[in-house]
PDB file of C-alpha atoms in Angstrom:
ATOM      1  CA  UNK A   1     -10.675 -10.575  -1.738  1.00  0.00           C
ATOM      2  CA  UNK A   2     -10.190 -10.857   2.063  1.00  0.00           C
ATOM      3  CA  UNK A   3     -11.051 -14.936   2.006  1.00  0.00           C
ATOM      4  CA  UNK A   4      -8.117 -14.891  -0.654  1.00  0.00           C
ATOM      5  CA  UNK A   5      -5.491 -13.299   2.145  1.00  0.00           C
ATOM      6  CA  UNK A   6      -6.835 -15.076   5.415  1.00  0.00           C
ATOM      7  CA  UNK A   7      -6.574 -18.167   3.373  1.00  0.00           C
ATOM      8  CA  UNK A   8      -2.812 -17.851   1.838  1.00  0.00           C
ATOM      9  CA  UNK A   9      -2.190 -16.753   5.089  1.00  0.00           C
ATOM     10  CA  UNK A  10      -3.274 -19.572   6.442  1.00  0.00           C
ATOM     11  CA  UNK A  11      -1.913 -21.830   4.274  1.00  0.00           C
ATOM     12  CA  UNK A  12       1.498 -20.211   4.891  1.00  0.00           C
ATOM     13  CA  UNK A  13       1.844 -20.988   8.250  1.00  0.00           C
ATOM     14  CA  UNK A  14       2.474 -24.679   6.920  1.00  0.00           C
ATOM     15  CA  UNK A  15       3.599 -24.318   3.470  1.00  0.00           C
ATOM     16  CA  UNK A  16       6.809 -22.072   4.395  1.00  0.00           C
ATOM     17  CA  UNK A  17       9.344 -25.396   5.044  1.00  0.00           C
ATOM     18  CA  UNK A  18       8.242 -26.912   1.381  1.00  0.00           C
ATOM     19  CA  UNK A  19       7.757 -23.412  -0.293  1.00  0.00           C
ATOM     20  CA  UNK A  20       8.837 -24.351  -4.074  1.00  0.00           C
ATOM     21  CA  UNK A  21      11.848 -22.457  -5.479  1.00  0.00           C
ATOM     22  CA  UNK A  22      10.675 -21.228  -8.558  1.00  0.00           C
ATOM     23  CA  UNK A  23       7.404 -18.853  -9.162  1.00  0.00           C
ATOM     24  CA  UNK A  24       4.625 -19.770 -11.402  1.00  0.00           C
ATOM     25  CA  UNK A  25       4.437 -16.669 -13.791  1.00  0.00           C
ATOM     26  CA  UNK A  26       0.843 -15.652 -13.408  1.00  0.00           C
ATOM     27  CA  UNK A  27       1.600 -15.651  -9.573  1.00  0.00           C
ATOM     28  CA  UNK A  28       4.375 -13.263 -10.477  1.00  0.00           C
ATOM     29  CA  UNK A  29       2.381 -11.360 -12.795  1.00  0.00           C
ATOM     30  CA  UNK A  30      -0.561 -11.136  -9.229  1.00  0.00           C
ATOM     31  CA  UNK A  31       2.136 -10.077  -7.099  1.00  0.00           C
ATOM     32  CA  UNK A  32       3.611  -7.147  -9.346  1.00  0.00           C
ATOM     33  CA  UNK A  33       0.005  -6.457  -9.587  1.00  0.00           C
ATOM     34  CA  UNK A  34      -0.421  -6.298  -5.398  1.00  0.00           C
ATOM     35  CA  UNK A  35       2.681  -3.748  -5.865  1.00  0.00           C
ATOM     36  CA  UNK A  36       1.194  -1.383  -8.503  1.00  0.00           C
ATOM     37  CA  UNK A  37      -2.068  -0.867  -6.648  1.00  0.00           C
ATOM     38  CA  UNK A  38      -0.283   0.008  -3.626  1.00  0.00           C
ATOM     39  CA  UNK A  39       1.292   2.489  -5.226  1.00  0.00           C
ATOM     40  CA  UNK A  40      -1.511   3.777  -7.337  1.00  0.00           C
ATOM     41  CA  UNK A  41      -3.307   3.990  -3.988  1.00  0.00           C
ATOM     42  CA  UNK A  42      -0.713   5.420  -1.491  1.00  0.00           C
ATOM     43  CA  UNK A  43       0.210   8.062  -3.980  1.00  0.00           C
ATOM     44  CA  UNK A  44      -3.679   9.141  -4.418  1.00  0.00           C
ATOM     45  CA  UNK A  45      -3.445   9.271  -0.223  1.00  0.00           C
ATOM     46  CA  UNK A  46      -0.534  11.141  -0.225  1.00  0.00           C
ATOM     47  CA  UNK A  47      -2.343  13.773  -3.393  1.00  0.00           C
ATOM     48  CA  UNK A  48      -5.174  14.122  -1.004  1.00  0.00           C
ATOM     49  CA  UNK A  49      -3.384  15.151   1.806  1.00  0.00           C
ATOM     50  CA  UNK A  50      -1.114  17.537   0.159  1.00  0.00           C
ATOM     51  CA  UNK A  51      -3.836  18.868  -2.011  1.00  0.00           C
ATOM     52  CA  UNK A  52      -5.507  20.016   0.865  1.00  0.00           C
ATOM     53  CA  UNK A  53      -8.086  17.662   0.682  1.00  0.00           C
ATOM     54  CA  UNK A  54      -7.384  15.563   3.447  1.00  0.00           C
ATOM     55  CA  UNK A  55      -6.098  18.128   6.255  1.00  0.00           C
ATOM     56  CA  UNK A  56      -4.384  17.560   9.430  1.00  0.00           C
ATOM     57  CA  UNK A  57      -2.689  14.554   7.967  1.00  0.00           C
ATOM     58  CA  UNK A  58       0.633  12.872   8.245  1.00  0.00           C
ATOM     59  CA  UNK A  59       2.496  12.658   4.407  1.00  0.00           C
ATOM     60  CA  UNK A  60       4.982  10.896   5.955  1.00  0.00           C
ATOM     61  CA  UNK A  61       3.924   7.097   6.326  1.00  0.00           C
ATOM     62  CA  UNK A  62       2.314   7.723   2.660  1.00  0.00           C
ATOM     63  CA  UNK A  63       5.983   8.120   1.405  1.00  0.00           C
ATOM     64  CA  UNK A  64       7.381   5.688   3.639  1.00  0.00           C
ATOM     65  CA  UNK A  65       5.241   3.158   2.181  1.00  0.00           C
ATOM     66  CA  UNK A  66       5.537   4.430  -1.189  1.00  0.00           C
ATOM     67  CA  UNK A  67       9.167   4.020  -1.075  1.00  0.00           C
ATOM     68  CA  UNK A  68       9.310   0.367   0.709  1.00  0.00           C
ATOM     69  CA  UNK A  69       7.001  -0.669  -2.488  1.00  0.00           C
ATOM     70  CA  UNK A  70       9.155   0.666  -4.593  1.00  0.00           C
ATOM     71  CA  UNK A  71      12.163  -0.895  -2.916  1.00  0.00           C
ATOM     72  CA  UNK A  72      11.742  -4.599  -3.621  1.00  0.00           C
ATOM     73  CA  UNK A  73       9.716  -3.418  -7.036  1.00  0.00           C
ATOM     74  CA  UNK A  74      12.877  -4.198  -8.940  1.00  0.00           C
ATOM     75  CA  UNK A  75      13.098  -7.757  -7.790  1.00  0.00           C
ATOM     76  CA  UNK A  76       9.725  -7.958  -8.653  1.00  0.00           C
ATOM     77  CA  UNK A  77      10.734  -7.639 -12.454  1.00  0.00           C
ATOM     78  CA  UNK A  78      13.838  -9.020 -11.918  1.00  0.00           C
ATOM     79  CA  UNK A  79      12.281 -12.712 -12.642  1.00  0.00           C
ATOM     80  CA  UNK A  80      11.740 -11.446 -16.107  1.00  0.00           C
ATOM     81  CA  UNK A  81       8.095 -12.640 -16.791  1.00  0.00           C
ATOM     82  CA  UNK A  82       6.087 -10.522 -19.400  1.00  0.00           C
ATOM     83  CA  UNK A  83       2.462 -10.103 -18.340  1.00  0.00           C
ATOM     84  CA  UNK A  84       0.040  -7.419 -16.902  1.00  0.00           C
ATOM     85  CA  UNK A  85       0.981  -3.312 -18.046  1.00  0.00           C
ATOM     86  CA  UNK A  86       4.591  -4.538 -18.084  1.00  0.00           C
ATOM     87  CA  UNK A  87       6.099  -3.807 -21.447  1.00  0.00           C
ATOM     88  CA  UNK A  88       8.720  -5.565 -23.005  1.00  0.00           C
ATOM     89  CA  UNK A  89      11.112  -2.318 -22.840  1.00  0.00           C
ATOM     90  CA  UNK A  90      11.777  -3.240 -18.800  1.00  0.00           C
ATOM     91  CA  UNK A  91      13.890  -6.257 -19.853  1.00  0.00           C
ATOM     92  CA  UNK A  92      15.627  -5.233 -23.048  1.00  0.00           C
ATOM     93  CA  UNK A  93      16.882  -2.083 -21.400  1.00  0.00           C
ATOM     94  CA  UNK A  94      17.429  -3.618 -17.994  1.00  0.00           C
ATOM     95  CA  UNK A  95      20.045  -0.980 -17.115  1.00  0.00           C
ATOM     96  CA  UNK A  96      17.758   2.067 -17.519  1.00  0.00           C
ATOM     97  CA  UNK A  97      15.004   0.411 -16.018  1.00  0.00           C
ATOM     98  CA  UNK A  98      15.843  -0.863 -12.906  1.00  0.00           C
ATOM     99  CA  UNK A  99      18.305   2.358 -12.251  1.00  0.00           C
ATOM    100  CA  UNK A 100      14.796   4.135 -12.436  1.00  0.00           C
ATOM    101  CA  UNK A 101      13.268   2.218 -10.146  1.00  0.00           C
ATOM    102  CA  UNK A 102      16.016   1.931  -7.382  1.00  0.00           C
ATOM    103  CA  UNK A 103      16.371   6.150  -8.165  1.00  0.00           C
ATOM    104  CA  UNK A 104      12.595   6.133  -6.981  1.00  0.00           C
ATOM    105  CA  UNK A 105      12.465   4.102  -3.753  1.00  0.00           C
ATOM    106  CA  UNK A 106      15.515   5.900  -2.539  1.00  0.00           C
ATOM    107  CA  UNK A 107      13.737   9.732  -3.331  1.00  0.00           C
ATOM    108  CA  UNK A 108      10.466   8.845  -1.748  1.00  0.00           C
ATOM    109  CA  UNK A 109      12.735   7.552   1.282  1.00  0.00           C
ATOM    110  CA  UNK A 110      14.943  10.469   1.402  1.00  0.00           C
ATOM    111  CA  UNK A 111      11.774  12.561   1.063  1.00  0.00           C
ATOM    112  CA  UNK A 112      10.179  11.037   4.169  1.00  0.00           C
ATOM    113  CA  UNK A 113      12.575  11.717   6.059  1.00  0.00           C
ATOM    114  CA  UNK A 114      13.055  15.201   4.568  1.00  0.00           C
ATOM    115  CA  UNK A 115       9.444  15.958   5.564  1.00  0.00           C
ATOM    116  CA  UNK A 116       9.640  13.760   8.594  1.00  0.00           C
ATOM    117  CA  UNK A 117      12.200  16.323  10.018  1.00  0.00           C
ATOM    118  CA  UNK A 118      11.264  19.553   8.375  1.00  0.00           C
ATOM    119  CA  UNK A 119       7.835  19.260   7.633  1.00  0.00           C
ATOM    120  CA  UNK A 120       6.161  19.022   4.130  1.00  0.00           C
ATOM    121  CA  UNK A 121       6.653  23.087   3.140  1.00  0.00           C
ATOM    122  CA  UNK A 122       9.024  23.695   0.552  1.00  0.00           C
ATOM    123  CA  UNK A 123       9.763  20.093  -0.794  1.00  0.00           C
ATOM    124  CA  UNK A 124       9.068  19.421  -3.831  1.00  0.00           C
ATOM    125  CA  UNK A 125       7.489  16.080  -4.285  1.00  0.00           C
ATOM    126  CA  UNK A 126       7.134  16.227  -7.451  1.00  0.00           C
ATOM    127  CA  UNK A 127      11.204  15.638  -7.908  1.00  0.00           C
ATOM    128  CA  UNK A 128      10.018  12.367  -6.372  1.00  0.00           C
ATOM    129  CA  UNK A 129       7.352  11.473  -7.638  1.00  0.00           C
ATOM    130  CA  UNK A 130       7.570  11.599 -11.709  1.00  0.00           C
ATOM    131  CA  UNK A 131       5.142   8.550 -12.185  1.00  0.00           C
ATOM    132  CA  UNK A 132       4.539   9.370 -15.731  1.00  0.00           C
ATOM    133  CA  UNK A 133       8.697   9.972 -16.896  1.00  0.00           C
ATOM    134  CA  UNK A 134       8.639   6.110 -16.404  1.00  0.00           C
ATOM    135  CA  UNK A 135       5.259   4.763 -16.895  1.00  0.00           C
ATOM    136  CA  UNK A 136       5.850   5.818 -20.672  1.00  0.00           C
ATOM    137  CA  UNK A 137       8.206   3.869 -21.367  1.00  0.00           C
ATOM    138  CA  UNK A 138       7.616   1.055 -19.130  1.00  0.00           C
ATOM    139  CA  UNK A 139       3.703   0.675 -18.815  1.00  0.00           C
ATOM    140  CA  UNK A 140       1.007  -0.165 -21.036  1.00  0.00           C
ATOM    141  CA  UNK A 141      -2.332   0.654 -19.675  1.00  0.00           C
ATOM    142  CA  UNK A 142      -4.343  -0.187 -22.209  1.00  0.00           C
ATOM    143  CA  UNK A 143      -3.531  -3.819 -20.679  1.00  0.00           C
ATOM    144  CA  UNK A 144      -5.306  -3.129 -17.542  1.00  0.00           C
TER     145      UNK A 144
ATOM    146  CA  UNK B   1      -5.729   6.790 -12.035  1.00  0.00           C
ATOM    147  CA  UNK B   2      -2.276   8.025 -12.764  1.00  0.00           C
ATOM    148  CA  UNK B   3      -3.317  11.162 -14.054  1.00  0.00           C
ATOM    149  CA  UNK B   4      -5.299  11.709 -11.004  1.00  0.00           C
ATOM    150  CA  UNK B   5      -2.264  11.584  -8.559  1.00  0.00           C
ATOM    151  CA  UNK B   6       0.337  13.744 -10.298  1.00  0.00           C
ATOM    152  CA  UNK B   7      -2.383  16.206 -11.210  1.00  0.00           C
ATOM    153  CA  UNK B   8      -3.453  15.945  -7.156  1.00  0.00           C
ATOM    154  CA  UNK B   9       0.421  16.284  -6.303  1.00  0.00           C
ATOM    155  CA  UNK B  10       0.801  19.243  -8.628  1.00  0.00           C
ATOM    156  CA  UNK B  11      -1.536  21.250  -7.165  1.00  0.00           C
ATOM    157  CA  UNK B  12      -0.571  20.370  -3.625  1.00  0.00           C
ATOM    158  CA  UNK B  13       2.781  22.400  -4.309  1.00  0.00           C
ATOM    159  CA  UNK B  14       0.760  25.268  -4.619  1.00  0.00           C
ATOM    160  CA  UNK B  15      -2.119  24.468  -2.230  1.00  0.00           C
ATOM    161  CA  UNK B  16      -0.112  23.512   0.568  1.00  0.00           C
ATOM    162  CA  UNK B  17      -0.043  26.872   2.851  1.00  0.00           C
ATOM    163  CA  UNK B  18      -4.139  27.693   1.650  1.00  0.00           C
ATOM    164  CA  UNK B  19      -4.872  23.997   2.630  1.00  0.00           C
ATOM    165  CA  UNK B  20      -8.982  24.135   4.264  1.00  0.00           C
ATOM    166  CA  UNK B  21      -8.738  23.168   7.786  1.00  0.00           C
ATOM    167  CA  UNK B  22     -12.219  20.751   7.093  1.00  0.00           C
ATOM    168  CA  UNK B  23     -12.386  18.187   4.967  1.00  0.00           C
ATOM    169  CA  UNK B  24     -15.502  17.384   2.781  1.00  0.00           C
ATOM    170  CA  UNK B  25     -17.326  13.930   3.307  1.00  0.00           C
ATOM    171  CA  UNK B  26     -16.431  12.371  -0.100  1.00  0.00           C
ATOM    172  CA  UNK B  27     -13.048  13.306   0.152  1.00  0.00           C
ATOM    173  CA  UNK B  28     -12.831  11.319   3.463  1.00  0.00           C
ATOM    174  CA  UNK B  29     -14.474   8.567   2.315  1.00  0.00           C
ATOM    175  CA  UNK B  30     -12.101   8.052  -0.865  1.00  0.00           C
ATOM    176  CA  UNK B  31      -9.056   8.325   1.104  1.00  0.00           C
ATOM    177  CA  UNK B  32     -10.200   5.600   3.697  1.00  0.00           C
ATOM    178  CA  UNK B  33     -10.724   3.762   0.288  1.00  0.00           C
ATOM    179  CA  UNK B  34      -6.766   4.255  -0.504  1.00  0.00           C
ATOM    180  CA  UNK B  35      -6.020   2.799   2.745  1.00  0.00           C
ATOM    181  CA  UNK B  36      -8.360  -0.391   2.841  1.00  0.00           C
ATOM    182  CA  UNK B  37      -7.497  -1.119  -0.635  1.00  0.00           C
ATOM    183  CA  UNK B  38      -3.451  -1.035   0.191  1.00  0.00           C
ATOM    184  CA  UNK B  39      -4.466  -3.395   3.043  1.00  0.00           C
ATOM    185  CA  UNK B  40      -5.657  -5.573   0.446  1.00  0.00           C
ATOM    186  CA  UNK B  41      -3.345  -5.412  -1.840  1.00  0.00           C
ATOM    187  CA  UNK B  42       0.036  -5.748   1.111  1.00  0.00           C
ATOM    188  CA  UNK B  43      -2.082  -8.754   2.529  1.00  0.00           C
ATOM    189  CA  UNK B  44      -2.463 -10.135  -0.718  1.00  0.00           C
ATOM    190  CA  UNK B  45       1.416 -10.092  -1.642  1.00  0.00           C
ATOM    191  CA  UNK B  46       2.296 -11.404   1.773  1.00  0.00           C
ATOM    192  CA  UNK B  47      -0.240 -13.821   1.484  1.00  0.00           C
ATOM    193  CA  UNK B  48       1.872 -14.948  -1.865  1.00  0.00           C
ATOM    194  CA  UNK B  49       5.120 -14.668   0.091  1.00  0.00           C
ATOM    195  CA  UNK B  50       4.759 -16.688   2.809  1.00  0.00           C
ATOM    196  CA  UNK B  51       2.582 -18.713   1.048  1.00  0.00           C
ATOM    197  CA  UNK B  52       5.495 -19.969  -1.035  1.00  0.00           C
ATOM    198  CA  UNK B  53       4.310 -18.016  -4.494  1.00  0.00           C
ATOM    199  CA  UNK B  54       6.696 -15.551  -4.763  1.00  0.00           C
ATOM    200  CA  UNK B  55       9.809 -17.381  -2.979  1.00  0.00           C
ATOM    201  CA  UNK B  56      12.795 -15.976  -2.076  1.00  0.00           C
ATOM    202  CA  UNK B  57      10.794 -12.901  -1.110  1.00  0.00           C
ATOM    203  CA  UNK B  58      11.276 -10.320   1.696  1.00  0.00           C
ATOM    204  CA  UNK B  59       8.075 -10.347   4.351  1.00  0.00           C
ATOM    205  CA  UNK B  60       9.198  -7.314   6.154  1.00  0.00           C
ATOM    206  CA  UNK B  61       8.542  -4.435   3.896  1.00  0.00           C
ATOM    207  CA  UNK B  62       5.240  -6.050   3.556  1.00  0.00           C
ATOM    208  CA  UNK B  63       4.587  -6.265   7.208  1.00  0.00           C
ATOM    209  CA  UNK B  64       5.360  -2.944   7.365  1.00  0.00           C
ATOM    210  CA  UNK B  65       3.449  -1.065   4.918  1.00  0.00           C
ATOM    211  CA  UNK B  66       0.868  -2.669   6.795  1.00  0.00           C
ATOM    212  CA  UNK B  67       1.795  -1.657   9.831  1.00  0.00           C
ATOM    213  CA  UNK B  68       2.059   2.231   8.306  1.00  0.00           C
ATOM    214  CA  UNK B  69      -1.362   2.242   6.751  1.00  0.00           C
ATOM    215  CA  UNK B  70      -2.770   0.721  10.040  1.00  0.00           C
ATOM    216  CA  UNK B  71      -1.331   3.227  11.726  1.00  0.00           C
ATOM    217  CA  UNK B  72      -3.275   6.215  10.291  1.00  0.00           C
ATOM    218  CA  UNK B  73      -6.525   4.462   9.624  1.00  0.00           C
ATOM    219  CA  UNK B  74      -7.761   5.232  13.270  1.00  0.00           C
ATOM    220  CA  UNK B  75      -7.342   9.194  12.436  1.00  0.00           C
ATOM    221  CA  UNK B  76      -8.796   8.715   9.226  1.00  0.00           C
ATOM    222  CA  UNK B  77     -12.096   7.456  10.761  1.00  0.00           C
ATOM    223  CA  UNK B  78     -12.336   9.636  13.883  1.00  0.00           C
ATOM    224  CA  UNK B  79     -14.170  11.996  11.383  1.00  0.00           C
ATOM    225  CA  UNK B  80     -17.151  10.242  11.965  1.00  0.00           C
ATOM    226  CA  UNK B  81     -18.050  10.105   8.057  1.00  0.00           C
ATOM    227  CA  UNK B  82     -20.402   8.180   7.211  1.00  0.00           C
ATOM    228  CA  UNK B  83     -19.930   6.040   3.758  1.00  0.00           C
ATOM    229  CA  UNK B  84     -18.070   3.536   1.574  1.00  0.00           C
ATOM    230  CA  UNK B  85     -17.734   0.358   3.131  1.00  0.00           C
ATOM    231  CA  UNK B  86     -17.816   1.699   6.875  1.00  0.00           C
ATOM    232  CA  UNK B  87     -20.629   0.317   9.121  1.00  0.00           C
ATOM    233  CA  UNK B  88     -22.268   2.555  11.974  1.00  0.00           C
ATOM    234  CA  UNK B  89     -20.745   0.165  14.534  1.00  0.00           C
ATOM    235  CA  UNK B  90     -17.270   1.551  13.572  1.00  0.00           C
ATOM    236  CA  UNK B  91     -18.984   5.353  15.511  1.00  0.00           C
ATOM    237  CA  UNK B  92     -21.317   3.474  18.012  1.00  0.00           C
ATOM    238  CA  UNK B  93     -18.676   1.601  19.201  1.00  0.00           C
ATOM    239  CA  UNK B  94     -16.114   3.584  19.038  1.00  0.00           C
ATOM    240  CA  UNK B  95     -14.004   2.229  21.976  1.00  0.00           C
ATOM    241  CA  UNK B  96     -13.541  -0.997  20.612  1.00  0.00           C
ATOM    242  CA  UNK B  97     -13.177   0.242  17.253  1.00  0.00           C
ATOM    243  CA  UNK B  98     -10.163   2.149  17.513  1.00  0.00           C
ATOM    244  CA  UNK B  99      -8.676  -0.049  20.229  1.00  0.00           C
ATOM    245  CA  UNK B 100      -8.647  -2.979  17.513  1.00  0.00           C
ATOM    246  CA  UNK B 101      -6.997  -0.886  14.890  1.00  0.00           C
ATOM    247  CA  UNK B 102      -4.660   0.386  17.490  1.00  0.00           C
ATOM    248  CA  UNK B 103      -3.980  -2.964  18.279  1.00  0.00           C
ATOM    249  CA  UNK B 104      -3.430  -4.053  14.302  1.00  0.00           C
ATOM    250  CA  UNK B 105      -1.110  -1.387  13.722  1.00  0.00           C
ATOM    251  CA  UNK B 106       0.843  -2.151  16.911  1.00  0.00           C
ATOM    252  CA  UNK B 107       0.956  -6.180  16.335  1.00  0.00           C
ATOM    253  CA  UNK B 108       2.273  -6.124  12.560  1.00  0.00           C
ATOM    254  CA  UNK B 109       4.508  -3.586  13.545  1.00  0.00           C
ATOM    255  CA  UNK B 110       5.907  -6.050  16.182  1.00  0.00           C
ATOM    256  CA  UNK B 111       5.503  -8.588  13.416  1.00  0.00           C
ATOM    257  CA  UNK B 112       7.585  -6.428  11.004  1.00  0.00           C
ATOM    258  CA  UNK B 113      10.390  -6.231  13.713  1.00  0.00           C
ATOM    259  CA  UNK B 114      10.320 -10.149  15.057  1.00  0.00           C
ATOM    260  CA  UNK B 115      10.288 -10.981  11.193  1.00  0.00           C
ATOM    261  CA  UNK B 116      13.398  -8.859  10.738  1.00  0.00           C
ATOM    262  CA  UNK B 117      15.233  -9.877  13.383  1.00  0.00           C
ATOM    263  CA  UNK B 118      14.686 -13.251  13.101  1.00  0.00           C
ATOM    264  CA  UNK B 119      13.327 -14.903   9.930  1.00  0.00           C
ATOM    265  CA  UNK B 120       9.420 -15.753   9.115  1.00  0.00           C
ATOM    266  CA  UNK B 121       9.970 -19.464  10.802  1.00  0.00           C
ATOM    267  CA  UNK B 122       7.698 -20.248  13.660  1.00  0.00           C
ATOM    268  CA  UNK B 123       6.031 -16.459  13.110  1.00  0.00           C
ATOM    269  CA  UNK B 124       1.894 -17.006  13.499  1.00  0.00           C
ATOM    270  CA  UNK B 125       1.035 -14.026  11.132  1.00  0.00           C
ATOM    271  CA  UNK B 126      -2.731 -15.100  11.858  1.00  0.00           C
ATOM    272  CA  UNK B 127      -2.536 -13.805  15.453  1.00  0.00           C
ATOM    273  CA  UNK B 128      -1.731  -9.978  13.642  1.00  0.00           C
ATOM    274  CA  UNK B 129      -3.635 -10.898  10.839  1.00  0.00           C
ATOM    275  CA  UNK B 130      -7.072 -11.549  11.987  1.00  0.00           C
ATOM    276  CA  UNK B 131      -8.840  -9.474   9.470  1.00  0.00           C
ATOM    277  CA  UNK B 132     -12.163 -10.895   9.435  1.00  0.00           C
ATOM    278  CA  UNK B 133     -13.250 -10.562  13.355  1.00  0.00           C
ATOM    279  CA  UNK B 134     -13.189  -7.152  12.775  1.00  0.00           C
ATOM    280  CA  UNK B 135     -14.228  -6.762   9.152  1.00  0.00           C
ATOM    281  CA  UNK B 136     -17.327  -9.201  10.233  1.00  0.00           C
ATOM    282  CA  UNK B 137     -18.476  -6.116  12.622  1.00  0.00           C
ATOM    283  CA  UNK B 138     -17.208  -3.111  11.459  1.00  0.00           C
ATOM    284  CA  UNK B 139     -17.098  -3.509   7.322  1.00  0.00           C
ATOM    285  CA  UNK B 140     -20.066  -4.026   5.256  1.00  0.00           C
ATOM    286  CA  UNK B 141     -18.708  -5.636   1.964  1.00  0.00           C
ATOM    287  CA  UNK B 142     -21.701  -5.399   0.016  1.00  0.00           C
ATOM    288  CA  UNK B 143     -21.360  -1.559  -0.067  1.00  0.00           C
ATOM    289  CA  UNK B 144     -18.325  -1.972  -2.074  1.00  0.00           C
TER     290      UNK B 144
END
């Protein structure tokens, strides 16, 4: 997995002036994938630490990176290529959709800063952080 | 997975004030597992960005989330667990250890902000990006 990165990144340092204009749609299908992990991850790092598990940690840059993944999610989808959990519901209602998705990067960044300034007692991240509300509708994880 | 986090975020609403002040080894060793895999995953979708994949893409957020995770990883291994993919060097040589995730954090960071400010052209995102002279010392891959 690491060859993979140190290699695109590589490549990138000569391919940016001829990058192509259009996306092939299993590299869009990879790259949604890159963002759903992060977020699968980051939200199990921020559980542990508010659980209790982790102590003495900082929730904050959990939610801070929770909500930049979320913030360029929509674009993500925007390119309208079916593939991965994605299910067909995220185009044909659009609206809903990406209003859901723009709703969460903009909690989980007003809840950073929220606990950035106040400290984690008393919010409720839960407000936040209603993974399964959408993943209902919009997931299907049986494609994993 | 999904389950996991909203269950681990529903408790930490109640868990917060009786949080233990220790936590246990495997607990440690999964959350350090959260962060290296959202290293993968960010490296991997900048990889695709810059790489021309995913055009018309936005760097930054990447670059940052990178930056964030970096940013904690130190603390997360200052509690000398052994485990997961970690290698004994990470404890034994603990100077240059933390100084080189220090130094990660800090340099994608600046990345992040040089990016912003002034577009991805004539950025060398290997010179931040150097994962495997550290992973080569400090991460044994066949524990994974």
């Amino acid at each position: 997995m690491r060859r993979v990165h140190v290699s695109a990144l590589g490549i990138a340092l000569m391919a940016l002036a001829s990058a192509p204009s259009m996306a092939e749609d299993k590299d869009v299908v990879a790259y949604r994938r890159h963002l759903r992990i992060t977020l699968n991850e980051q939200s199990g790092a921020l559980g542990m630490i508010l659980s209790g598990s982790i102590p003495d940690s900082d929730p904050v840059a959990h939610l801070e990176a929770i909500a930049l993944t979320a913030s360029y999610a929509t674009k993500a989808f925007k390119l309208q290529v079916p593939g991965g959990e994605a299910r067909p519901e995220i185009w044909t209602q659009w609206a809903d959709f990406s209003k859901r998705m723009d709703d969460f990067a903009r909690k989980t960044a007003g809840l950073a800063k929220t606990v950035r300034e106040k400290g984690p007692q008393g919010v409720n991240v839960l407000d936040a952080l209603t993974c399964k509300a959408c993943h209902d509708i919009y997931r299907d994880e049986t494609k994993r």
